[in-house]
Tab-separated table of C-alpha atoms and ligand atoms in Angstrom:
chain	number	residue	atom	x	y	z
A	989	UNK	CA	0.000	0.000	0.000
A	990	UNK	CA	1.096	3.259	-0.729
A	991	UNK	CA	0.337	6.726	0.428
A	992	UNK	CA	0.340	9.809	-1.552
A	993	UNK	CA	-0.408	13.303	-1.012
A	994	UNK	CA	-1.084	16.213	-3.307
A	995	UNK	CA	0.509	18.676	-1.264
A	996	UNK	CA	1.389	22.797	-1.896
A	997	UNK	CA	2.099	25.489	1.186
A	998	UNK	CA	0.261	27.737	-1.671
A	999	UNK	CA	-3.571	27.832	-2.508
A	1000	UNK	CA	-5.240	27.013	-5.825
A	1001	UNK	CA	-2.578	25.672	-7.661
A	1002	UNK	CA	-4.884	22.233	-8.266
A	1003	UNK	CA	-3.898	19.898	-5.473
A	1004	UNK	CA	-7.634	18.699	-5.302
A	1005	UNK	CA	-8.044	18.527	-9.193
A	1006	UNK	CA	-5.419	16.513	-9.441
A	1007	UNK	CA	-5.752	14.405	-6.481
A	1008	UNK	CA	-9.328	13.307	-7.186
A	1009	UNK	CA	-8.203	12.252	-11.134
A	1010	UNK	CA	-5.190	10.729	-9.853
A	1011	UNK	CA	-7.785	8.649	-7.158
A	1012	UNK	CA	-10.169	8.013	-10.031
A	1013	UNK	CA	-7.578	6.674	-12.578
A	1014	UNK	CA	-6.175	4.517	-10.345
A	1015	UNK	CA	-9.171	3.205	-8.816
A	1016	UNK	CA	-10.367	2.432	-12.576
A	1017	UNK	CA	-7.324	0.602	-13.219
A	1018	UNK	CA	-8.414	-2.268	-10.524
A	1019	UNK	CA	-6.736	-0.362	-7.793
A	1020	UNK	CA	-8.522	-0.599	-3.978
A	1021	UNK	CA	-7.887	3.720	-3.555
A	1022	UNK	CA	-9.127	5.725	-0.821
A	1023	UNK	CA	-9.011	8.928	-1.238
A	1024	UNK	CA	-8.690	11.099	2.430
A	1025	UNK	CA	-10.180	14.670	1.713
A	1026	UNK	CA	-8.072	16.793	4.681
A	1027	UNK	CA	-9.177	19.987	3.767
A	1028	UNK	CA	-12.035	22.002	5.813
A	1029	UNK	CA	-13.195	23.483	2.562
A	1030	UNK	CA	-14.244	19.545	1.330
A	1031	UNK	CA	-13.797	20.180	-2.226
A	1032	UNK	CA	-12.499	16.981	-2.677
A	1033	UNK	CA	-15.672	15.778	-0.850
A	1034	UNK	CA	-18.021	18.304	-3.118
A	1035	UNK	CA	-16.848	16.876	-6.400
A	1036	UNK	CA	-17.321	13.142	-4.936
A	1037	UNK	CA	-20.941	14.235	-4.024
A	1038	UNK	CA	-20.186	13.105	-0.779
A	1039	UNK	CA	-21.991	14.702	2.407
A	1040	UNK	CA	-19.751	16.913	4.051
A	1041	UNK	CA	-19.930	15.098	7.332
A	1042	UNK	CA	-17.497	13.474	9.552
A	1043	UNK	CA	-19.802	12.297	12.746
A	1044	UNK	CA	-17.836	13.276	15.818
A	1045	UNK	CA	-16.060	15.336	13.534
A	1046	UNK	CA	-12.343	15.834	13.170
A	1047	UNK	CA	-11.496	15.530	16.940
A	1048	UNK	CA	-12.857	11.928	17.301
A	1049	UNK	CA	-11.182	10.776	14.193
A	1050	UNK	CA	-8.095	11.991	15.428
A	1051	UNK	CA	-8.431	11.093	19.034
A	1052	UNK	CA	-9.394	7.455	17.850
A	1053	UNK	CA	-12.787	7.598	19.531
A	1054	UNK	CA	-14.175	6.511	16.293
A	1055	UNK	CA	-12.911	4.079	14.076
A	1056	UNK	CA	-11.715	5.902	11.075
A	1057	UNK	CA	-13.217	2.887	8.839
A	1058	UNK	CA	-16.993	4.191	10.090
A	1059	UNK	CA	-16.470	7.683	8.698
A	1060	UNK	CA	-15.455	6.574	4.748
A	1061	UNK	CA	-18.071	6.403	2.717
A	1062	UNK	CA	-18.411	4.619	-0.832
A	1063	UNK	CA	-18.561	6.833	-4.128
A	1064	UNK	CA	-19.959	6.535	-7.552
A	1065	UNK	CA	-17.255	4.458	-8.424
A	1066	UNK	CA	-15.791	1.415	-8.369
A	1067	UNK	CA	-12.547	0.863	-5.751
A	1068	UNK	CA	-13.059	4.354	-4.986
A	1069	UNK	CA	-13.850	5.096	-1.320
A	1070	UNK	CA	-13.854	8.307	0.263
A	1071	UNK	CA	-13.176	9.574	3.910
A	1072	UNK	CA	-14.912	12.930	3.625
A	1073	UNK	CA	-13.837	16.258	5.308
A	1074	UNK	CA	-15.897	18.938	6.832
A	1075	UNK	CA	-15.807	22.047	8.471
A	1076	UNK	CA	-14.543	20.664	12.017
A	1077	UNK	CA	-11.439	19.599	10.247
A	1078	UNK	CA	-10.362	23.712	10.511
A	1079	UNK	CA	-9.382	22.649	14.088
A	1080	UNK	CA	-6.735	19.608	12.977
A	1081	UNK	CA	-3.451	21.034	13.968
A	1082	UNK	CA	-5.387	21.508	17.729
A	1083	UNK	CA	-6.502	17.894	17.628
A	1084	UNK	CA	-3.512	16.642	16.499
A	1085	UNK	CA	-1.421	18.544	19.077
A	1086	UNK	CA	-3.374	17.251	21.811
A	1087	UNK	CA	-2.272	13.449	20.769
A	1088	UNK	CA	0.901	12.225	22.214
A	1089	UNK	CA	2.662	11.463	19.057
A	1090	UNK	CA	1.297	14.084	17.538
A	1091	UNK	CA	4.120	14.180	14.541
A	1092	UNK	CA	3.120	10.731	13.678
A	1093	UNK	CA	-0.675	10.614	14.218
A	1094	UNK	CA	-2.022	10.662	11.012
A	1095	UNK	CA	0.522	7.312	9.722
A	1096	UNK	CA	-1.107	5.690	12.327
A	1097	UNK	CA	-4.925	6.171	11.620
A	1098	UNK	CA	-3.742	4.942	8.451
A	1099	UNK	CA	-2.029	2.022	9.506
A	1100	UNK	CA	-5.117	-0.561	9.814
A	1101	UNK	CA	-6.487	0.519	6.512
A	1102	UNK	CA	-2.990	-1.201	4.903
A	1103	UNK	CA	-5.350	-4.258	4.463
A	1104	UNK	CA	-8.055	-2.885	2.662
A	1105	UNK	CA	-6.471	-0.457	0.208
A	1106	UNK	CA	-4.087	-0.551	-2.448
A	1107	UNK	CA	-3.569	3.003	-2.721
A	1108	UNK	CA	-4.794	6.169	-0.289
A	1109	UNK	CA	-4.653	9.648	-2.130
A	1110	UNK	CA	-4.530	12.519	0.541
A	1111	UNK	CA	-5.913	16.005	-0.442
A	1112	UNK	CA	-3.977	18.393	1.501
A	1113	UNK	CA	-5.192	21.954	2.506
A	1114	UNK	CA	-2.815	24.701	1.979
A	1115	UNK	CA	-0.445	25.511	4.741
A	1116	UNK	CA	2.294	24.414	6.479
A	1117	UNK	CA	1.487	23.142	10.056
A	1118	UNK	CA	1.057	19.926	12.255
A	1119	UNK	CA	-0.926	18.595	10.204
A	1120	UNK	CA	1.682	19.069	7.251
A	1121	UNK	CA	3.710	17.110	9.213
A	1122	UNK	CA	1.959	14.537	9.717
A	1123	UNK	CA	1.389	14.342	5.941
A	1124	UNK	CA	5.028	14.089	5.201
A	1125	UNK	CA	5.727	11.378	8.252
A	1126	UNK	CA	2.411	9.672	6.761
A	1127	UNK	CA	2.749	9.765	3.059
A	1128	UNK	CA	5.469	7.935	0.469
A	1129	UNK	CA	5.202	10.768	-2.034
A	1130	UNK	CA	4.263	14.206	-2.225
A	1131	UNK	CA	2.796	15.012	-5.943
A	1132	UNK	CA	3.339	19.413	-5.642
A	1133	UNK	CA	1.407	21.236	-8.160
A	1134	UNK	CA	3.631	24.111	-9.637
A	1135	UNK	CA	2.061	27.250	-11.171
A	1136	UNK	CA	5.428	27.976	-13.599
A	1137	UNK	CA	5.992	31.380	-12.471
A	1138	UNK	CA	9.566	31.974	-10.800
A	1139	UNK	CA	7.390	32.152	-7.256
A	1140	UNK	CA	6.813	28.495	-7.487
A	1141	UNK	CA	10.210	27.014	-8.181
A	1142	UNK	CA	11.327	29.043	-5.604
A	1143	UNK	CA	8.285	27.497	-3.483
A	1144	UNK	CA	9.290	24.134	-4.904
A	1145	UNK	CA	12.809	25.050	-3.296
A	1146	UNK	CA	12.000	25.834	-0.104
A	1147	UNK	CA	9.638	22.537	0.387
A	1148	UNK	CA	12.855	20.213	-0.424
A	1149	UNK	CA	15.198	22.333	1.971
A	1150	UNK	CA	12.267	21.704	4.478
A	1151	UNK	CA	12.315	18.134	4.047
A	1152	UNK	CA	15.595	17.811	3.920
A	1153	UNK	CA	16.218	18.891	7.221
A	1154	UNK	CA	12.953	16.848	8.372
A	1155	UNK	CA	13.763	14.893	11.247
A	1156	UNK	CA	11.483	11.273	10.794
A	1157	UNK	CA	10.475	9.772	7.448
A	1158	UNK	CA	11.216	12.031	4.523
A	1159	UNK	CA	8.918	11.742	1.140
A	1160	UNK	CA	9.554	11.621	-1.929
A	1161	UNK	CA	8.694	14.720	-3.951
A	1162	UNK	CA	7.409	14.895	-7.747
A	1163	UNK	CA	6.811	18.084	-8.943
A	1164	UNK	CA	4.592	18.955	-11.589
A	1165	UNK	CA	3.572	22.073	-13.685
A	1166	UNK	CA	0.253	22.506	-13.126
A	1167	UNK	CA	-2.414	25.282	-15.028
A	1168	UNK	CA	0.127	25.617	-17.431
A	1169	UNK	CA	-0.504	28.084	-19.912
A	1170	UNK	CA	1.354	28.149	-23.419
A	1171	UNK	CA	0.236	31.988	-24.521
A	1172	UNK	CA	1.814	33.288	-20.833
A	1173	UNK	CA	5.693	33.936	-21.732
A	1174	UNK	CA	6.244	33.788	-17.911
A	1175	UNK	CA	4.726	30.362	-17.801
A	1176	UNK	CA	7.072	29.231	-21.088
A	1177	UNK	CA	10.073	30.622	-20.038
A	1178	UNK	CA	9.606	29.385	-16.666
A	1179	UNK	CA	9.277	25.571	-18.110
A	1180	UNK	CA	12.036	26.593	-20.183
A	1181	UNK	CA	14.676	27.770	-17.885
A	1182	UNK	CA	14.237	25.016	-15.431
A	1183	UNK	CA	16.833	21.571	-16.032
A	1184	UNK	CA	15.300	19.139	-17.598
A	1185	UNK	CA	16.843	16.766	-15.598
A	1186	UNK	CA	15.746	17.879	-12.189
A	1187	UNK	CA	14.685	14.422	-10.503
A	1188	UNK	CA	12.129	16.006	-8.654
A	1189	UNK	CA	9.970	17.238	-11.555
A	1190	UNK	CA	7.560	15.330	-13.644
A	1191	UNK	CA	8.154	15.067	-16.987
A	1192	UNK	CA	4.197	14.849	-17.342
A	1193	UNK	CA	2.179	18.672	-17.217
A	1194	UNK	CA	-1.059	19.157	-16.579
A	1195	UNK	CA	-2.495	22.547	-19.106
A	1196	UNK	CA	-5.138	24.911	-18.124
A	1197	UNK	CA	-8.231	23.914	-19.648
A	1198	UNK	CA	-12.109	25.219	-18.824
A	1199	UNK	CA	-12.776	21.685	-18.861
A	1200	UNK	CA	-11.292	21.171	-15.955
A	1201	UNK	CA	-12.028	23.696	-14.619
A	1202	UNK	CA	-15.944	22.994	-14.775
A	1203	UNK	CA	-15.383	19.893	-12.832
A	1204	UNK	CA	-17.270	21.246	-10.166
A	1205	UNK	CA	-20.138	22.169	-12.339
A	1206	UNK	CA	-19.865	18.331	-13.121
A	1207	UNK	CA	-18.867	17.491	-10.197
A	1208	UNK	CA	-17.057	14.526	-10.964
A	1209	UNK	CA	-13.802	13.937	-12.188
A	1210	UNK	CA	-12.466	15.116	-16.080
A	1211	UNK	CA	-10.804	11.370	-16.262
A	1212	UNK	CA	-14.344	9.742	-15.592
A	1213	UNK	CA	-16.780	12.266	-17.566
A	1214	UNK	CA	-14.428	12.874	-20.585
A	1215	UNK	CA	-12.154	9.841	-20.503
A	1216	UNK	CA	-10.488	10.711	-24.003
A	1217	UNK	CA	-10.240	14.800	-23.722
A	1218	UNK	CA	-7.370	16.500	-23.587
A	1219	UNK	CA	-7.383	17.474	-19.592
A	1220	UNK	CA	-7.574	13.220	-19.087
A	1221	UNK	CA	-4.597	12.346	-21.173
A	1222	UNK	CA	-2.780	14.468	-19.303
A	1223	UNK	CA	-3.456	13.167	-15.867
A	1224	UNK	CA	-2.699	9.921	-17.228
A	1225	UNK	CA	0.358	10.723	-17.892
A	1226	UNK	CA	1.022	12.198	-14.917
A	1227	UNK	CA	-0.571	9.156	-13.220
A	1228	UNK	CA	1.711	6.635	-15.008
A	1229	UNK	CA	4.857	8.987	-14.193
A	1230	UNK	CA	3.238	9.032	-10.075
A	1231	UNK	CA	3.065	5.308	-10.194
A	1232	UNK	CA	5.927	4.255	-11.365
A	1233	UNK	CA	7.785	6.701	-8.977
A	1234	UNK	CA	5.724	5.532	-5.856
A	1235	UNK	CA	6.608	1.927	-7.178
A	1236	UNK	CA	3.192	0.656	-6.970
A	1237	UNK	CA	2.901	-2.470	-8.314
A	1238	UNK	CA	0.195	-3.603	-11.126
A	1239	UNK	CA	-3.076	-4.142	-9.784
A	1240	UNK	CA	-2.653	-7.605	-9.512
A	1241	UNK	CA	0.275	-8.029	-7.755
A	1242	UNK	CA	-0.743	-5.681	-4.954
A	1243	UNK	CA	-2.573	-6.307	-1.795
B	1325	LIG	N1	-5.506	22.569	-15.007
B	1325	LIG	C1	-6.479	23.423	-14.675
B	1325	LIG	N2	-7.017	24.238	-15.601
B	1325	LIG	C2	-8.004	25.106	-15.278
B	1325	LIG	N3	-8.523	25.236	-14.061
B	1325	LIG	C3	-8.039	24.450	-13.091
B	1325	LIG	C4	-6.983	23.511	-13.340
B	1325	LIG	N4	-6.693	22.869	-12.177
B	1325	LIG	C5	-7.521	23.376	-11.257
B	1325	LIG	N5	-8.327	24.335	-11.791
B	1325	LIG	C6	-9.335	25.165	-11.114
B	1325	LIG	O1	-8.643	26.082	-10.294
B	1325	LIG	C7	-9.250	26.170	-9.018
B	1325	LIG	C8	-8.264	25.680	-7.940
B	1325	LIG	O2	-7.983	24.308	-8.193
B	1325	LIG	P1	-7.919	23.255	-7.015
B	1325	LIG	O3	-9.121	23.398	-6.147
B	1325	LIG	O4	-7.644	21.949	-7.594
B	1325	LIG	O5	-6.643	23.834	-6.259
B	1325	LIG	P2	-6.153	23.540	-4.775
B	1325	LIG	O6	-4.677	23.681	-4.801
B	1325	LIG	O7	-6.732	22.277	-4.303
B	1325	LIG	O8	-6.805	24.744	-3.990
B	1325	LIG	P3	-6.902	24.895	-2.367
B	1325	LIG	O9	-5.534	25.317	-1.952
B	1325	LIG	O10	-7.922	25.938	-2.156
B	1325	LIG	O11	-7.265	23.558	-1.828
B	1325	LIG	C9	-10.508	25.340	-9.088
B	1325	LIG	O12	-11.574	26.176	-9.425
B	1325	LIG	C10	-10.232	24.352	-10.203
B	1325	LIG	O13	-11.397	23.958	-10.854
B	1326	LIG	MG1	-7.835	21.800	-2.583
């Protein structure tokens, strides 16, 4: 089983569009995925038409009152389960501080649901906090959604530093450009200027398109409702470039 989280200290660079394709593709492929929506605004949850409701809420989760298997619920598709979030989860970092281990809390809610998934996707709010670092001591890889404007290398920059001087289990990081734009010359030169063969960027890129754009109109994922546009190709790319770098096995030979 492997964890992953879509994970930017910045806001509405498409951590939650890309973590609920990424959930969907995978699930689709035969993969058992949960997908963990950690994020008080519950978009993740909104585009799953899920019911924004944890029961207990956040602190009961956390504080293992209630078994984090009662609070996912199934979604329209197949493999695909979904712990939703809702507004109590503004008060994580509190929770969390309040547990002992409090680095490590989050790896071990996730710990008993080894057996039943193949994959779980974490949608990360923006920030950097406890809760951040219990997504970096929980999670094998971090996929970062980049704007390309010189802001978000430097962004990109500053998250391996942190890690690098994380004390506990350190991530892997795969960088992607995200909302990229061909007709900006900032975005271009910004994809230009940047080495090719930095190991922590994805080859794959995911463009700006309406389409995705109006997946909460839809509200469903671009992979599911327009499997052969434009928008899914390129999160199956990006999915097949996550996958091999997590090293998730096929399918089949997982579990
Ligand atoms: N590739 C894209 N092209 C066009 N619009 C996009 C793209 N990716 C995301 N969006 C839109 O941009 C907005 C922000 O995207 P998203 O919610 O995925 O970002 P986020 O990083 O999760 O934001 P937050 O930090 O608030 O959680 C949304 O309205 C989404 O529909
Ligand atoms: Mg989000």
């Amino acid at each position: 089983m492997k964890v992953i989280a879509t994970y930017n200290i910045k806001g509405g660079v498409g951590k939650t569009a890309t973590a609920v394709n990424i959930a969907c593709l995978a699930a689709s492929e035969g993969y058992r995925v949960l997908l963990w929506d950690l994020d008080p605004q519950a978009a993740a949850t909104f585009l799953f038409r899920v019911r924004p409701k944890v029961k207990g809420g956040g602190k009961a989760l956390i504080a293992g009152k209630r078994p984090v298997d009662d609070a996912i619920k199934a979604t329209d598709f197949d493999n695909l389960d979904l712990l939703p979030a809702d507004f109590t989860y503004r008060h994580l970092d509190l929770h969390l501080d309040s547990e002992r281990k409090s680095g490590t809390r989050l790896r071990n809610l996730i710990t008993p649901l080894r057996r039943q998934y193949d994959l779980i996707v974490l949608d990360c709010p923006p920030s950097i906090s406890l809760l951040s670092e219990n997504v970096l001591q929980a999670a094998d890889l971090l996929l970062v959604p980049l704007i390309p404007t010189t802001l978000s290398v430097r962004t990109l920059d500053q998250l391996t530093g942190f890690i690098a001087g994380f004390d506990g289990r350190r991530p892997q990081i795969l960088a992607f450009f995200s909302m990229l734009d061909r007709r900006k010359r900032l975005h271009t030169e910004t994809v230009e200027q940047l080495p090719a063969e930095r190991k922590d960027l994805a080859a794959a890129w995911i463009p700006a398109l309406s389409v995705i754009e109006r997946m909460s109109v839809q509200r469903a994922p671009v992979t599911a409702t327009a499997p052969r546009s434009q928008a899914a190709r390129h999160y199956r790319e990006l999915w097949a470039e996550t996958r091999k770098r997590a090293n998730l096995p096929p399918p089949a030979a997982v579990g």
